[in-house]
mmCIF file of C-alpha atoms and ligand atoms in Angstrom:
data_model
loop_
_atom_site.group_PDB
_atom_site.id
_atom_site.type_symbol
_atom_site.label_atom_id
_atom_site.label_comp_id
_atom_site.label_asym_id
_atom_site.label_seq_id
_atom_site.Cartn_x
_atom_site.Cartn_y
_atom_site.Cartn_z
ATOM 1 C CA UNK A 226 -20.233 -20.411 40.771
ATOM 2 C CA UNK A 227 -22.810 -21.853 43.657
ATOM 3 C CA UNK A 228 -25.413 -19.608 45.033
ATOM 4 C CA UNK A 229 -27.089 -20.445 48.336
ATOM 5 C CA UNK A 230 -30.359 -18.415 47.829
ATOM 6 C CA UNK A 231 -32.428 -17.385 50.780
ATOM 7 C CA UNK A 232 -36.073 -15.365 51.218
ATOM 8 C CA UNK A 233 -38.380 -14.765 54.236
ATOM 9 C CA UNK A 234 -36.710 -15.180 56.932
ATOM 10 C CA UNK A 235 -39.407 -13.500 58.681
ATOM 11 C CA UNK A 236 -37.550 -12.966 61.771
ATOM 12 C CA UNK A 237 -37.023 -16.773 62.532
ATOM 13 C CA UNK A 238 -33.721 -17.159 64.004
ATOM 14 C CA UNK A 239 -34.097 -20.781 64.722
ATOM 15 C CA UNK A 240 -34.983 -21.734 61.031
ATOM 16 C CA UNK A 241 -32.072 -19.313 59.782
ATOM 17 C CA UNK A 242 -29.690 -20.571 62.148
ATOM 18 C CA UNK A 243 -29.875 -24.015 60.600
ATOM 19 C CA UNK A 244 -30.115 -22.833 57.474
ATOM 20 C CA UNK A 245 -27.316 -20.886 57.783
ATOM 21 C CA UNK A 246 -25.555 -23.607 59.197
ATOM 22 C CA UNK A 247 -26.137 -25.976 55.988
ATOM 23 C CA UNK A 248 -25.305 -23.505 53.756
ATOM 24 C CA UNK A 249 -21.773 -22.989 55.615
ATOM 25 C CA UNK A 250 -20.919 -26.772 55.417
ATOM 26 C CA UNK A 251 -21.725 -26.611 51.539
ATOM 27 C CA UNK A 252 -19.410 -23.504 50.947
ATOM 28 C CA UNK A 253 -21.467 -21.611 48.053
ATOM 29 C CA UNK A 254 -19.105 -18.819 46.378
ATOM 30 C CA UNK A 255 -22.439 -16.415 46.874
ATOM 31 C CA UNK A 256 -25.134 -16.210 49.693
ATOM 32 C CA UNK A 257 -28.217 -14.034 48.638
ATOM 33 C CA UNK A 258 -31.341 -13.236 50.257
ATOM 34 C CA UNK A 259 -34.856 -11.933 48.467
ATOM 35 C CA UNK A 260 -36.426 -9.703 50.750
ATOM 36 C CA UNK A 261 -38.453 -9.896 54.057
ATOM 37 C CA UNK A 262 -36.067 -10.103 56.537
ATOM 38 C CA UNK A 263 -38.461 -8.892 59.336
ATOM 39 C CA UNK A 264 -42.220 -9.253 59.670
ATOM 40 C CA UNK A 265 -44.325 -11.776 61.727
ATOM 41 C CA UNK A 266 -41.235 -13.815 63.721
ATOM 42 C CA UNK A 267 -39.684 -12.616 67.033
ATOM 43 C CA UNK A 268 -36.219 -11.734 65.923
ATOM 44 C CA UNK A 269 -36.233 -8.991 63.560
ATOM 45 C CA UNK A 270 -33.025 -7.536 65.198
ATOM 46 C CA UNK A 271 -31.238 -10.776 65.578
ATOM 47 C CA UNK A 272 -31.991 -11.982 61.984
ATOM 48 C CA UNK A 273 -30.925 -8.813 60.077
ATOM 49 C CA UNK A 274 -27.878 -8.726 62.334
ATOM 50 C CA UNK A 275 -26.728 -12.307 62.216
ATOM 51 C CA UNK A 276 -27.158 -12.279 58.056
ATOM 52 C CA UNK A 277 -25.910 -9.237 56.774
ATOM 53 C CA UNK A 278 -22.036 -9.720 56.854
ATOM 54 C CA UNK A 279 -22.248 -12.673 54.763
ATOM 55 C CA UNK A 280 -24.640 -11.734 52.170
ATOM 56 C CA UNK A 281 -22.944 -10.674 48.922
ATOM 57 C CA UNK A 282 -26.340 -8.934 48.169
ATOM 58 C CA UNK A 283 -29.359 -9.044 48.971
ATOM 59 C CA UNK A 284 -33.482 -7.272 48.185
ATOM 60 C CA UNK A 285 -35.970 -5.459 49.526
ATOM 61 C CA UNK A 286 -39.403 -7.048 50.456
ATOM 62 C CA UNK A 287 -42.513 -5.678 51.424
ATOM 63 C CA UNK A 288 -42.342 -6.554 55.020
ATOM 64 C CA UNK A 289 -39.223 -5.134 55.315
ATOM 65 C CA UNK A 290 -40.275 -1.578 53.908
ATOM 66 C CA UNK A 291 -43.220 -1.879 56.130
ATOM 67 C CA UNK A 292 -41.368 -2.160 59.358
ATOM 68 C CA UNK A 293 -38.994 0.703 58.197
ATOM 69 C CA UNK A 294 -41.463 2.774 57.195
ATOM 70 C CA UNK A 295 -41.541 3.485 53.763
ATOM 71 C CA UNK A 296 -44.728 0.843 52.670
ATOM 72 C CA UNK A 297 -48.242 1.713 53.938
ATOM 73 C CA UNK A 298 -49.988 -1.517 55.929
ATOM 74 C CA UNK A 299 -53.460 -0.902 55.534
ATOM 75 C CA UNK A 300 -53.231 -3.445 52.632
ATOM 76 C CA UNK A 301 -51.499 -5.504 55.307
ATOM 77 C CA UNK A 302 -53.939 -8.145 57.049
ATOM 78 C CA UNK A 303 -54.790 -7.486 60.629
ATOM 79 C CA UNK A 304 -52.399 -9.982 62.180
ATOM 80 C CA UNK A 305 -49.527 -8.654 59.751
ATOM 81 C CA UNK A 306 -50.301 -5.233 60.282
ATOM 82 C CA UNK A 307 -49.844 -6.201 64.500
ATOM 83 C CA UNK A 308 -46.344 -7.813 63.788
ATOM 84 C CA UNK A 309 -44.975 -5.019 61.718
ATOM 85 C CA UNK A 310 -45.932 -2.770 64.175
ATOM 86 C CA UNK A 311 -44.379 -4.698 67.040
ATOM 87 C CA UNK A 312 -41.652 -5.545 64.709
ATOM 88 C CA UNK A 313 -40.788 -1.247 64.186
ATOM 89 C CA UNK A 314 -40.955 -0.913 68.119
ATOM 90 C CA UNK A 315 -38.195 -3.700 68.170
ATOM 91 C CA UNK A 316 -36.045 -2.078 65.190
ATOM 92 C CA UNK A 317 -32.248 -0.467 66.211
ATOM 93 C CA UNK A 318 -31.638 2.607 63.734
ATOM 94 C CA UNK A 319 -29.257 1.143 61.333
ATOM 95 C CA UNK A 320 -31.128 -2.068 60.940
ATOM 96 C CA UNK A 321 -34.375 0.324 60.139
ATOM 97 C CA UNK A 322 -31.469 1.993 57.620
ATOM 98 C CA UNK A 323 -30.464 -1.131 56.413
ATOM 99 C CA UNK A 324 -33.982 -2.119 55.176
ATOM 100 C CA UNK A 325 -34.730 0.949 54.120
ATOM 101 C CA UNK A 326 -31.894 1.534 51.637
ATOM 102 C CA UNK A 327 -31.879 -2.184 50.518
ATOM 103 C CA UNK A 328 -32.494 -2.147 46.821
ATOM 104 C CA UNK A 329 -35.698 -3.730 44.769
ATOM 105 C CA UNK A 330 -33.841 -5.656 41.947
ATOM 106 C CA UNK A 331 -29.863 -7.056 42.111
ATOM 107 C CA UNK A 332 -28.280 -9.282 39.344
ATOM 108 C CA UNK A 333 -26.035 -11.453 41.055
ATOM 109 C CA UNK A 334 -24.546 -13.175 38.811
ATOM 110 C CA UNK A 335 -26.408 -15.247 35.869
ATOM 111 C CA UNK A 336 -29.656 -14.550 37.071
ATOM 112 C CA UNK A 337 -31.981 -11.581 38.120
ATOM 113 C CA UNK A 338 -33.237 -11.469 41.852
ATOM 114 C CA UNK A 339 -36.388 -9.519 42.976
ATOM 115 C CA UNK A 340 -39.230 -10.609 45.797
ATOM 116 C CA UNK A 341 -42.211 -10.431 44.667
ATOM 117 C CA UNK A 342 -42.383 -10.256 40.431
ATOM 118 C CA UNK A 343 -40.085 -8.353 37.867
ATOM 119 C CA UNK A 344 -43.444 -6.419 36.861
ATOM 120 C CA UNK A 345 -43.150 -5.433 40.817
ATOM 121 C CA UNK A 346 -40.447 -6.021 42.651
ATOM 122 C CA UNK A 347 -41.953 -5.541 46.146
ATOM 123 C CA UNK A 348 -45.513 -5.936 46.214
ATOM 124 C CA UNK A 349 -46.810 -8.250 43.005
ATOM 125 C CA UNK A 350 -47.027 -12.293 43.521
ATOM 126 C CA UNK A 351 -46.497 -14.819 41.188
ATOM 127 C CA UNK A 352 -49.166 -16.737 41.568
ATOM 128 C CA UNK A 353 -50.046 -18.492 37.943
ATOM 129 C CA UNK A 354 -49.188 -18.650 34.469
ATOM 130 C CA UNK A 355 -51.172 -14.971 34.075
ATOM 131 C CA UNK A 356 -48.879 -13.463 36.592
ATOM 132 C CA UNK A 357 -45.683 -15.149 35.277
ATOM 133 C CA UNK A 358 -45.964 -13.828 31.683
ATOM 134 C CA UNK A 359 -46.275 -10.216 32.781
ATOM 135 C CA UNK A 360 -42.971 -11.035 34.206
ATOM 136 C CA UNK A 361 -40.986 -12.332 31.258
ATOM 137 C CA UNK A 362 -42.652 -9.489 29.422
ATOM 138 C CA UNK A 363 -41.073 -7.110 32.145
ATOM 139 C CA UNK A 364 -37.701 -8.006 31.795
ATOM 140 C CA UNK A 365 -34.815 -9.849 29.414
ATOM 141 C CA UNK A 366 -34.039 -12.446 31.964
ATOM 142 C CA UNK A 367 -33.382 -15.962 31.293
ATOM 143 C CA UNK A 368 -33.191 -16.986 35.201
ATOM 144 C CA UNK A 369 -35.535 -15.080 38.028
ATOM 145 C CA UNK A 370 -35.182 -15.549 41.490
ATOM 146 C CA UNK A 371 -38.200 -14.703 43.915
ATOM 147 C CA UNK A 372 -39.927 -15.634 46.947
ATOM 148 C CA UNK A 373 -42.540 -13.396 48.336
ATOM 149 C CA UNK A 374 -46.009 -16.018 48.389
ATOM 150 C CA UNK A 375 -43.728 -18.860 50.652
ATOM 151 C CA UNK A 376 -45.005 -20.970 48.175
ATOM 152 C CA UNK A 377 -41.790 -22.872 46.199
ATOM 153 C CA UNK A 378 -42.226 -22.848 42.820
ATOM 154 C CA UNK A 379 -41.032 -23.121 38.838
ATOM 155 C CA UNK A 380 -42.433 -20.986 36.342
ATOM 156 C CA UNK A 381 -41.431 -21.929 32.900
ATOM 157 C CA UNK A 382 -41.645 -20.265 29.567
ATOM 158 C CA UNK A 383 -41.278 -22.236 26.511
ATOM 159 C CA UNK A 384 -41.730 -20.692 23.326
ATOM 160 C CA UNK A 385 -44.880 -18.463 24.266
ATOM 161 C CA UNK A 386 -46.435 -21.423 26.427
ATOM 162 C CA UNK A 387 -45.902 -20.869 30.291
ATOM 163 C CA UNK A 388 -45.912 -23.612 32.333
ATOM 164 C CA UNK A 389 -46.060 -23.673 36.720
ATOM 165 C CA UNK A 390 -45.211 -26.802 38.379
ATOM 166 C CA UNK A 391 -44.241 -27.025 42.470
ATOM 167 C CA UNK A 392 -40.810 -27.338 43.474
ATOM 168 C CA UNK A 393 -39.785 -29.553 45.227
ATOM 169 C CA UNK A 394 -36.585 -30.518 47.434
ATOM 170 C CA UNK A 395 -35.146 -34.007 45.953
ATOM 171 C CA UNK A 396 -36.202 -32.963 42.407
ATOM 172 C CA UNK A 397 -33.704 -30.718 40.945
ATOM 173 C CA UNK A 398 -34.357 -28.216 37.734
ATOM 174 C CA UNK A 399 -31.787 -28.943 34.859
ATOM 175 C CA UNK A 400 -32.512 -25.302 33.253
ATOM 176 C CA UNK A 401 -32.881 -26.076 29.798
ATOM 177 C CA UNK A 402 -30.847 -24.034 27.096
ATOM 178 C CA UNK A 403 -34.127 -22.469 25.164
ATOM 179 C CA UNK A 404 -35.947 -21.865 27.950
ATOM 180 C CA UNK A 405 -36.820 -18.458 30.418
ATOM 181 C CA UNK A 406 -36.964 -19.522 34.311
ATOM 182 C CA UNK A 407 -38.866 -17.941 37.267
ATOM 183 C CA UNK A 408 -37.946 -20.090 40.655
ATOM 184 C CA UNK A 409 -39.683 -19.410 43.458
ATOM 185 C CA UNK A 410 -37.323 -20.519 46.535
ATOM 186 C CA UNK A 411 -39.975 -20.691 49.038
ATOM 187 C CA UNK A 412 -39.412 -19.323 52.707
ATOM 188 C CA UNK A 413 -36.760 -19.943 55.629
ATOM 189 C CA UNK A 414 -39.172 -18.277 58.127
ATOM 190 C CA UNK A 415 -42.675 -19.327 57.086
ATOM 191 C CA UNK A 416 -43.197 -21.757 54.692
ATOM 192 C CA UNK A 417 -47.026 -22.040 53.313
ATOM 193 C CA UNK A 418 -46.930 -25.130 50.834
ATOM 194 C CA UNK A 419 -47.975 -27.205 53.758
ATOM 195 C CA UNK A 420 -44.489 -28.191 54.368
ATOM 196 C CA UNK A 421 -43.443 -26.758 58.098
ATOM 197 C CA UNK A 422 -39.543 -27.486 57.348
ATOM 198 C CA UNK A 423 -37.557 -24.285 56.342
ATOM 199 C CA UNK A 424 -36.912 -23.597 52.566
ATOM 200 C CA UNK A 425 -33.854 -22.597 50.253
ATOM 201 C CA UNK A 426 -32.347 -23.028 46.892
ATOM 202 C CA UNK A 427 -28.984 -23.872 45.825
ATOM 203 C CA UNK A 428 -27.753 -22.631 42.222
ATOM 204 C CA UNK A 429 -25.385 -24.466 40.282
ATOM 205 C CA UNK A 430 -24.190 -22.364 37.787
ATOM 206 C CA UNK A 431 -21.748 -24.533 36.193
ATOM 207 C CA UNK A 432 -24.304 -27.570 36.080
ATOM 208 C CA UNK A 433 -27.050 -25.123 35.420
ATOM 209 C CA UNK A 434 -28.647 -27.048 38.202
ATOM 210 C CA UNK A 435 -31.309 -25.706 40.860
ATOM 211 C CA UNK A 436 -31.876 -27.742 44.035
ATOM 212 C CA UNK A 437 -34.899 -26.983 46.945
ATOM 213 C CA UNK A 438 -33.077 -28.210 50.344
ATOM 214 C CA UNK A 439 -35.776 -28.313 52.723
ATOM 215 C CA UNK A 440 -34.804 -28.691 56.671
ATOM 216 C CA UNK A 441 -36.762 -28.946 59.835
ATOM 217 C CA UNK A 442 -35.904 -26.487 62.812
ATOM 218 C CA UNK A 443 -37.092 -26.385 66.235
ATOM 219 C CA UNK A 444 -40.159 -24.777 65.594
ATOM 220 C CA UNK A 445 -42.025 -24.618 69.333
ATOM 221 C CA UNK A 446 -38.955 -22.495 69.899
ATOM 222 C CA UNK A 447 -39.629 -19.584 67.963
ATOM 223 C CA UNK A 448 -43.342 -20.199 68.940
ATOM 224 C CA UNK A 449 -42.302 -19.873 72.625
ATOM 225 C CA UNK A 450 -40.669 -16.473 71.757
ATOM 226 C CA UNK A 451 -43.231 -15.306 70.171
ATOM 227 C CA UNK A 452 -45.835 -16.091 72.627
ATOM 228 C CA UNK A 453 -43.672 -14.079 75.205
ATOM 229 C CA UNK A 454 -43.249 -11.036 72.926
ATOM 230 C CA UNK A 455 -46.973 -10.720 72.721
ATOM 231 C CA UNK A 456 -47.774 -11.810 68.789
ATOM 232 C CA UNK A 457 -50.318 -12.890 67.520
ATOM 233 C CA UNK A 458 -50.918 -16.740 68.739
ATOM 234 C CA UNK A 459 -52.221 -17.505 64.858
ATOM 235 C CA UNK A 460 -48.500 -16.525 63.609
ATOM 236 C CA UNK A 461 -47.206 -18.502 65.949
ATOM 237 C CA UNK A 462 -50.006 -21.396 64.961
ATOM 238 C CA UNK A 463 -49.377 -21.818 61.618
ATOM 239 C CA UNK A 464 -45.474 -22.268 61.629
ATOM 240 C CA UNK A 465 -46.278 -25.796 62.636
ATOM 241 C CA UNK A 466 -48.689 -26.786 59.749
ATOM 242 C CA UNK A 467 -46.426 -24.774 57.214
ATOM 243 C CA UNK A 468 -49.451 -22.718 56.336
HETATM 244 ZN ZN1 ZN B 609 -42.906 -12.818 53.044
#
């Protein structure tokens, strides 16, 4: 089996669009996507629309409860609070119901998929080693898929030593046979590691092989939109420095 695994989108059709489009030439058996579909970007209708027939599943992120409702924002920070309320003006009713009744955890296939942490499906990041042993404590996993800081990233657990090293695209993970996994795949929509170009992972089951593809979009594009939907011009800002 091949995976193509996806996570906030953020309501950036140009950088799913050619995502989309490289995953389609590459064929993957299963497309799946970890949450935070909506939130910040100018296409929260578009982006929910033009992924959900081909995801074979997908999670809920925080974001995504926000704008439908269900997730309190005064947590949020200002300028994410002022997108997600934007965002629920812009919302049809069964893309709100889509998002709303999207679950927290899925198992795919040979691995477990939340967005933020396994200790907290929604909400918790996984930020350092601290953070990444609550999560092999909170669950039998060997392989865990997340996304949720935009921040791609391997968490390893080795015996009772955890390990966190950056992933990056051009250096694939060979997932060792003794060994417990938490990938972070980064973000489509708005990558923070300093990187601008969209993220996603590709899961080799057979090979037991993980690979970070990272690929550049037309970002003043989505800027552009979002200028003209009124956003915040920081959002817009920092999808060029990947930040
Ligand atoms: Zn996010």
């Amino acid at each position: 089996m091949h995976y193509a695994i996806i996570s906030d989108v953020h309501a950036n059709l140009e950088a799913l669009e050619v995502v989309l489009g490289d995953i389609d030439r590459r064929r993957p058996n299963a497309l799946i996507c970890l949450g935070d579909f909506v939130g910040y970007g100018p296409d929260p209708v578009g982006c929910v629309e033009r992924l959900r027939p081909g995801l074979a599943g997908a999670v809920v992120g925080n974001h995504d409860r926000a704008a439908a409702g269900t997730l309190d924002i005064t947590d949020f920070n200002p300028l994410a609070q002022a997108a997600i309320l934007w965002t629920r003006e812009q919302l049809t009713a069964p893309v709100r119901a889509y998002l709303r009744d999207l679950p927290s955890q899925i198992t795919p296939g040979g691995f477990l998929a939340v967005h933020g942490s396994v200790r907290d499906p929604v909400e918790e990041y996984i930020i350092d080693p601290h953070t990444a042993r609550a999560s092999f404590a909170a669950g039998s996993f060997r392989l865990c898929m997340a996304g949720h800081t935009h921040v791609p990233a391997i968490f390893t657990l080795d015996g009772d030593a955890v390990s966190v090293a950056p992933f990056e695209a051009g250096e694939p993970l060979r997932l060792g046979p003794e060994r417990r996994y938490i990938v972070n795949v980064g973000s489509v929509g708005q990558p923070r590691d300093g990187d601008p170009r969209a993220a996603y992972a590709w899961f080799d089951e057979d090979q037991q092989v993980i690979t970070l593809i990272r690929l550049p979009y037309p970002v003043e594009r989505t800027q552009r939109k979002m200028a003209e939907a009124g956003l915040p011009p920081m959002l817009a800002e920092r999808l060029a420095h990947g930040r």
